[in-house]
Each structure stands twice: as structure tokens, then as C-alpha cells.
Coordinates of C-alpha atoms and ligand atoms in Angstrom, one line a residue:
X1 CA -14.6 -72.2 21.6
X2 CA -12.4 -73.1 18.9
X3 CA -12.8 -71.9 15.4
X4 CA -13.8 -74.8 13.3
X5 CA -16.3 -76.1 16.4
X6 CA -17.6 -72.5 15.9
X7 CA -18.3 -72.9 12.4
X8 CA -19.2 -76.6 12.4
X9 CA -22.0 -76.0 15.0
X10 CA -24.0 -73.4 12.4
X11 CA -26.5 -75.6 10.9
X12 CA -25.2 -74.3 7.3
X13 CA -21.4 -76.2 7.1
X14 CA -20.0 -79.4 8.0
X15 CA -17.3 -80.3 8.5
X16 CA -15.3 -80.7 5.4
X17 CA -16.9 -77.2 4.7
X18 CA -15.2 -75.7 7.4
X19 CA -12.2 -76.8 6.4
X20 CA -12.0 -75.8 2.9
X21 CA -13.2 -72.2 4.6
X22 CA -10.6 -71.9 6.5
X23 CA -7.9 -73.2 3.9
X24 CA -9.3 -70.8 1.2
X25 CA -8.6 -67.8 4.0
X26 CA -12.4 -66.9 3.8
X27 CA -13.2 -66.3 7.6
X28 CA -12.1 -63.6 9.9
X29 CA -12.3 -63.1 13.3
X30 CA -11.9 -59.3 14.8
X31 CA -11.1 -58.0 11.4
X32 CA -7.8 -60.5 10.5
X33 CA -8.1 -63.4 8.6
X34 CA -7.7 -67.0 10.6
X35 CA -7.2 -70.1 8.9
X36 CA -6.1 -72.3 12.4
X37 CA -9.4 -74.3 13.1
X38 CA -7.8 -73.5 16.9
X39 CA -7.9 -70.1 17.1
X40 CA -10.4 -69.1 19.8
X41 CA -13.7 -67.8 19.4
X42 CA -15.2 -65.7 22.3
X43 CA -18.9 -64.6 22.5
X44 CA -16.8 -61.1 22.0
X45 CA -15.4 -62.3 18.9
X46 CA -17.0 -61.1 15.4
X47 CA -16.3 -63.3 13.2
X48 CA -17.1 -62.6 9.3
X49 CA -17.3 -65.3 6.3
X50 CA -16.6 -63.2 2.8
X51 CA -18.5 -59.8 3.4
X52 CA -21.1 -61.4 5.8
X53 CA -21.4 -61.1 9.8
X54 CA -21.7 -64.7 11.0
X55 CA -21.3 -63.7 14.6
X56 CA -21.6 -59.5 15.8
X57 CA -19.8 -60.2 18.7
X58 CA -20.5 -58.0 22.0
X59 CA -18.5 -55.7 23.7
X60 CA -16.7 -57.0 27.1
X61 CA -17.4 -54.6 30.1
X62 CA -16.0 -54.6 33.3
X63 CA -16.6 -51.8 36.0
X64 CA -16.1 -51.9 39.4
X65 CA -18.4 -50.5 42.3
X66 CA -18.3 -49.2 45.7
X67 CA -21.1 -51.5 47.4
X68 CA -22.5 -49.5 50.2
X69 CA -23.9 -51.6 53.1
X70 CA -27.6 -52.5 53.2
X71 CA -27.8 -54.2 49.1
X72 CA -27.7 -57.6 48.2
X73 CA -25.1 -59.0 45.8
X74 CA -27.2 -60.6 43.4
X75 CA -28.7 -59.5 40.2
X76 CA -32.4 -59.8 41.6
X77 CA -33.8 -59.8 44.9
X78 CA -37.4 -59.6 46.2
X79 CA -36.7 -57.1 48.6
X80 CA -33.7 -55.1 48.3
X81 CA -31.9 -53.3 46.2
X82 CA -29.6 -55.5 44.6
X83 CA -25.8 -54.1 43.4
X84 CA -26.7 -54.5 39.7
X85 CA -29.6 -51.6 40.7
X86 CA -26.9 -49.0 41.1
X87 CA -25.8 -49.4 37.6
X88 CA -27.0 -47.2 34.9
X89 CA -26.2 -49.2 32.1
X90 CA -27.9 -51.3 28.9
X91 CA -28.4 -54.9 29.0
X92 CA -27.9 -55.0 32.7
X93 CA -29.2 -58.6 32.2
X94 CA -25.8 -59.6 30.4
X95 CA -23.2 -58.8 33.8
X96 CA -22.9 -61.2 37.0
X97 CA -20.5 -60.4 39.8
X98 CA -17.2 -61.9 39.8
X99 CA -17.5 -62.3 44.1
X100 CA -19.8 -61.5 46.4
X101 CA -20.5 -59.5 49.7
X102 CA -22.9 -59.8 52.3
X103 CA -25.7 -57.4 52.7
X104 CA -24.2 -55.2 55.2
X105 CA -20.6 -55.7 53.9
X106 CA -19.4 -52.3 51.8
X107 CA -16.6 -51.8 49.5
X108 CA -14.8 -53.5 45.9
X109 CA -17.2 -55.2 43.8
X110 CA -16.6 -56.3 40.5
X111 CA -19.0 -56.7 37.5
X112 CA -18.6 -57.9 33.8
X113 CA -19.7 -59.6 31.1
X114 CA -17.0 -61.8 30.8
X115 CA -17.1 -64.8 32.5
X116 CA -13.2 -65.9 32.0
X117 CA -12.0 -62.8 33.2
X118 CA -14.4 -63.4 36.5
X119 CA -13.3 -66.6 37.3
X120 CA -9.5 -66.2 37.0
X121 CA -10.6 -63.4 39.4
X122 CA -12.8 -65.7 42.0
X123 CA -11.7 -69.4 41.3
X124 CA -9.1 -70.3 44.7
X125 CA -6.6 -72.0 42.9
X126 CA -5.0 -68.2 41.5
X127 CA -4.9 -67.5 44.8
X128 CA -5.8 -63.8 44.5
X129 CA -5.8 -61.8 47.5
X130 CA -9.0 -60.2 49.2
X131 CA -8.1 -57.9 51.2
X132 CA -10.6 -56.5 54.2
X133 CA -11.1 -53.9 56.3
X134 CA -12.5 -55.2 59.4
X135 CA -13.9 -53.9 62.7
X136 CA -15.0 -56.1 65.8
X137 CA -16.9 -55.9 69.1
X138 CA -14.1 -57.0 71.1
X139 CA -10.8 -56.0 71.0
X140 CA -8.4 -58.2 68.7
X141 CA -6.1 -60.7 70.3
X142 CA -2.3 -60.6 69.8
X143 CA -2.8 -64.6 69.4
X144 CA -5.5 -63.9 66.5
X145 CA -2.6 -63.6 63.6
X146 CA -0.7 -66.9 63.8
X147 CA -4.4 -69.0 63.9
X148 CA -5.5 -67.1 60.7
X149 CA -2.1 -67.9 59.2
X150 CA -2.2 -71.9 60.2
X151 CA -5.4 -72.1 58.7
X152 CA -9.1 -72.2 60.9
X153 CA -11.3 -75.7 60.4
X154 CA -14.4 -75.0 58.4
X155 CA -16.3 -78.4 60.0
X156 CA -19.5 -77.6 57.5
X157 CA -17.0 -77.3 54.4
X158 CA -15.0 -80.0 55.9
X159 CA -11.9 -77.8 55.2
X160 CA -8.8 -76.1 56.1
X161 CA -8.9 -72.3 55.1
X162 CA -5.9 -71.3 53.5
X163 CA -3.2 -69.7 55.3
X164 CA -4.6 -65.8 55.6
X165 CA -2.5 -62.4 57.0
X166 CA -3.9 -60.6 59.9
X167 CA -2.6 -56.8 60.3
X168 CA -3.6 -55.5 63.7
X169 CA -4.3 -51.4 63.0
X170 CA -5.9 -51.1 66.6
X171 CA -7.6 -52.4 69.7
X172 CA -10.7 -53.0 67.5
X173 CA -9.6 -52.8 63.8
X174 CA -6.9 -55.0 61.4
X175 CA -6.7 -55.6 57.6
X176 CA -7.3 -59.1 56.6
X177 CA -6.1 -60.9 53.5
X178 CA -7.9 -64.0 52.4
X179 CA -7.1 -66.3 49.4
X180 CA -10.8 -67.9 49.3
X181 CA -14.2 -66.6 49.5
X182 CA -15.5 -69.1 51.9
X183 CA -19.5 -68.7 52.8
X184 CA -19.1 -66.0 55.7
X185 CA -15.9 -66.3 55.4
X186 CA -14.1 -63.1 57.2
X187 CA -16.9 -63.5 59.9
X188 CA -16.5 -67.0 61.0
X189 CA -12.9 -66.8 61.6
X190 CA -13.7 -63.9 64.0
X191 CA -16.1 -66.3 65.0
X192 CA -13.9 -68.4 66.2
X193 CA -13.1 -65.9 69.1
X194 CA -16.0 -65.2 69.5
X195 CA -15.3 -62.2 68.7
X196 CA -18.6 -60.4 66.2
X197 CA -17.4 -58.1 63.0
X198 CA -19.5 -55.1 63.3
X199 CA -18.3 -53.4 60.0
X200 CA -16.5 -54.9 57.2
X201 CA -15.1 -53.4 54.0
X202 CA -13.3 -54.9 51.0
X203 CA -10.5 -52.7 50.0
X204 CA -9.0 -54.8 47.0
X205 CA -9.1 -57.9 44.8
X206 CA -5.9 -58.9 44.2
X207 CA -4.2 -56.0 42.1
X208 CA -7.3 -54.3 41.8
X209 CA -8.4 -51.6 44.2
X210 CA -10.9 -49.8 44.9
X211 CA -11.1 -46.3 43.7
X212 CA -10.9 -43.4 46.8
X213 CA -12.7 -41.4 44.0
X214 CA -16.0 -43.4 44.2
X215 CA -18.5 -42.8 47.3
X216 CA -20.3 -45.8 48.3
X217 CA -22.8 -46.8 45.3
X218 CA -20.7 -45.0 42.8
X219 CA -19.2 -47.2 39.9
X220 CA -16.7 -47.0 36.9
X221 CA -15.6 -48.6 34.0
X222 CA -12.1 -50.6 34.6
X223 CA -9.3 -49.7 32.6
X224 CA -8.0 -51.3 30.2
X225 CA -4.9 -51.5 32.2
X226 CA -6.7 -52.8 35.1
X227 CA -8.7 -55.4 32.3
X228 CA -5.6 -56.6 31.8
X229 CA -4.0 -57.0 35.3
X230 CA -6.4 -60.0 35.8
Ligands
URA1 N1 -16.4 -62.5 54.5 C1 -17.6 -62.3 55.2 O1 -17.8 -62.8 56.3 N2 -18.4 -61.5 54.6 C2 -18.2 -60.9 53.4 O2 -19.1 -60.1 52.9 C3 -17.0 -61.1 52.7 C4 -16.1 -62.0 53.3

């Protein structure tokens, strides 16, 4: 949000108040003073009138998790154990998922706080990579690639999915890269051969990948240099 909406939406200024705040060089936001009723205002942001904390501002966190099959990607569920149960951290309450997997679907799974940082992550126009491991019943046709590149016809979405790479590893096994995060997405274009994932594993979201070091339910922090690949 920008500055002077910040200010003007505390019950205590109005609108010429805010301005004569920032002009007199009385507010500061992470510790430096800002005077541009522009400058942005995150719920990260502490942002101080004089000696007074008008906003605290909360720590961003990011960590990323190796989902193991057999949990649900949501924050609650009835039954299962959800991915947000693996986490031994505060204020679980404040982190969504930036992407989901299904139940029995393992591998990268990133959480946060932020909800910028997840959506440049998820939304299909940055056209951000996913990249899975996948294994099928039947063995994988030669013929499979160029249809995943051209695009498959969702007819419930009404859509075209976006051009995706299929790397053959074996008779049975490939690496697909997918640009979207369509509903069952990886599944129905095996689907379309009729041909039934039996395991499937995200490996990476676009530059970020998943640790080796962490066994299935094991989490980290991100980086900051991974924070700021996204
Ligand atoms: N595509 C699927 O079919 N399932 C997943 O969990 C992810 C992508």
C-alpha cells in the first residue's frame, strides 16, 4: 500500500495531516526517513511517526519442504495431516502455500508469509517452470513429447495448456516441465493416453530446487539468495 494511504487510513490523520507529516520528514519506514507519499508500505514494513511504532511490522518467512506422499496441501484438513503439520514453527496460522500438490504427490513445496512473493511464484503469466518427476503404468510413447509441446485441450477449463517439455528417462519414467498448475494437471495429460501416473515428484519451481539434503517431511528456511531469485 502506498504511504500516505497507509497513514490516511489510521483513524488519527487526514489527509492534509499526512502531508505535512511527510513534508516535515517525521515518518520512517524500516528505520530511514520517507517523505514520498508513494513509497510502499508492506504488512512487513515498520513504520515509526517521531519515537512511536505506528506499525511493528512482521518478519517475512519463506521455507521450503519436502512433501512426502499421503498429506494434504492445505492448512487444515479433517482427516489428514496437512503440510503446514510438519512445520515446527510460531504463528503457523500466518503461511499459505504458494502451489499445491495432490495428496499422494511428493516433493518441492513452498510456504511463506508473503503473499507477493507467492504469486509471482504461482500466477501463469511469469511463466515459471514446474518441473516433475513422473512415473506411469504404461510405458511412455515416443509420440507423447510433441503433443505436450503443442498444447493438450482442457474441455472442463475450456483451454489450451501451454506448450510443456517432456524428457523421456525410460520405458516408464520422463521429467516434465509445466508452465501452469492446471487442476490435475501432470495427470490428465497422461490421461490423455490413457496412460495412469503411479508416482509423481516435484523437483523444482522455477529456479528453486528442492534440497537433496531434506528427507521427505523435512523443511528449511529459504535463503536469502533463493528469497531473492523469485
Ligand atoms: N499435476 C498433478 O496431476 N498433480 C500434482 O500434484 C501436481 C501436478
Amino acid at each position: 500500500m502506498r504511504l500516505d494511504r497507509f497513514l490516511g487510513n489510521l483513524p488519527r490523520f487526514n489527509r492534509k495531516q499526512v502531508r505535512l507529516l511527510l513534508i516535515e520528514r517525521r515518518i520512517r519506514v524500516d528505520g530511514q526517513v520517507a517523505s514520498d507519499p508513494l513509497h510502499e508500505v508492506r504488512e512487513f514494513s515498520r513504520v515509526e511517526l517521531d519515537d512511536e511504532v505506528l506499525q511493528m511490522g512482521r518478519p517475512p518467512r519463506y521455507f521450503m519442504l519436502h512433501k512426502p506422499p499421503g498429506c494434504v496441501s492445505a492448512t487444515f484438513d479433517p482427516q489428514h495431516p496437512t503440510v503446514l503439520d510438519l512445520l515446527d514453527e510460531p504463528d503457523k496460522h500466518d503461511l499459505h502455500l504458494a502451489g499445491r500438490l495432490d495428496f499422494n504427490t511428493s516433493g518441492l513445496m513452498l510456504i511463506t508469509n508473503d503473499g507477493q512473493w507467492s504469486r509471482r511464484l504461482t500466477q501463469p503469466s511469469t511463466k515459471l517452470p514446474k518441473v516433475y518427476l513422473v512415473h506411469t503404468e504404461q510405458p511412455i510413447g515416443a509420440d507423447y513429447a510433441s503433443v505436450f509441446a503443442r498444447g493438450l485441450y482442457f474441455a472442463f477449463e475450456d483451454l489450451t495448456t501451454q506448450p510443456a517439455q517432456l524428457d523421456i528417462i525410460d520405458s516408464h519414467s520422463a521429467r516434465l516441465s509445466i508452465v501452469e498448475g492446471r487442476y490435475h494437471q501432470v495427470k490428465r495429460m497422461f490421461g490423455h493416453f490413457q496412460n495412469k501416473v503411479v508416482a509423481l515428484h516435484r523437483e523444482r519451481m522455477g529456479p528453486l530446487v528442492l534440497d537433496p539434503a531434506l528427507a521427505p517431511g523435512q523443511y528449511r528456511a529459504l535463503s536469502g539468495a533463493e528469497i531473492a531469485l523469485i
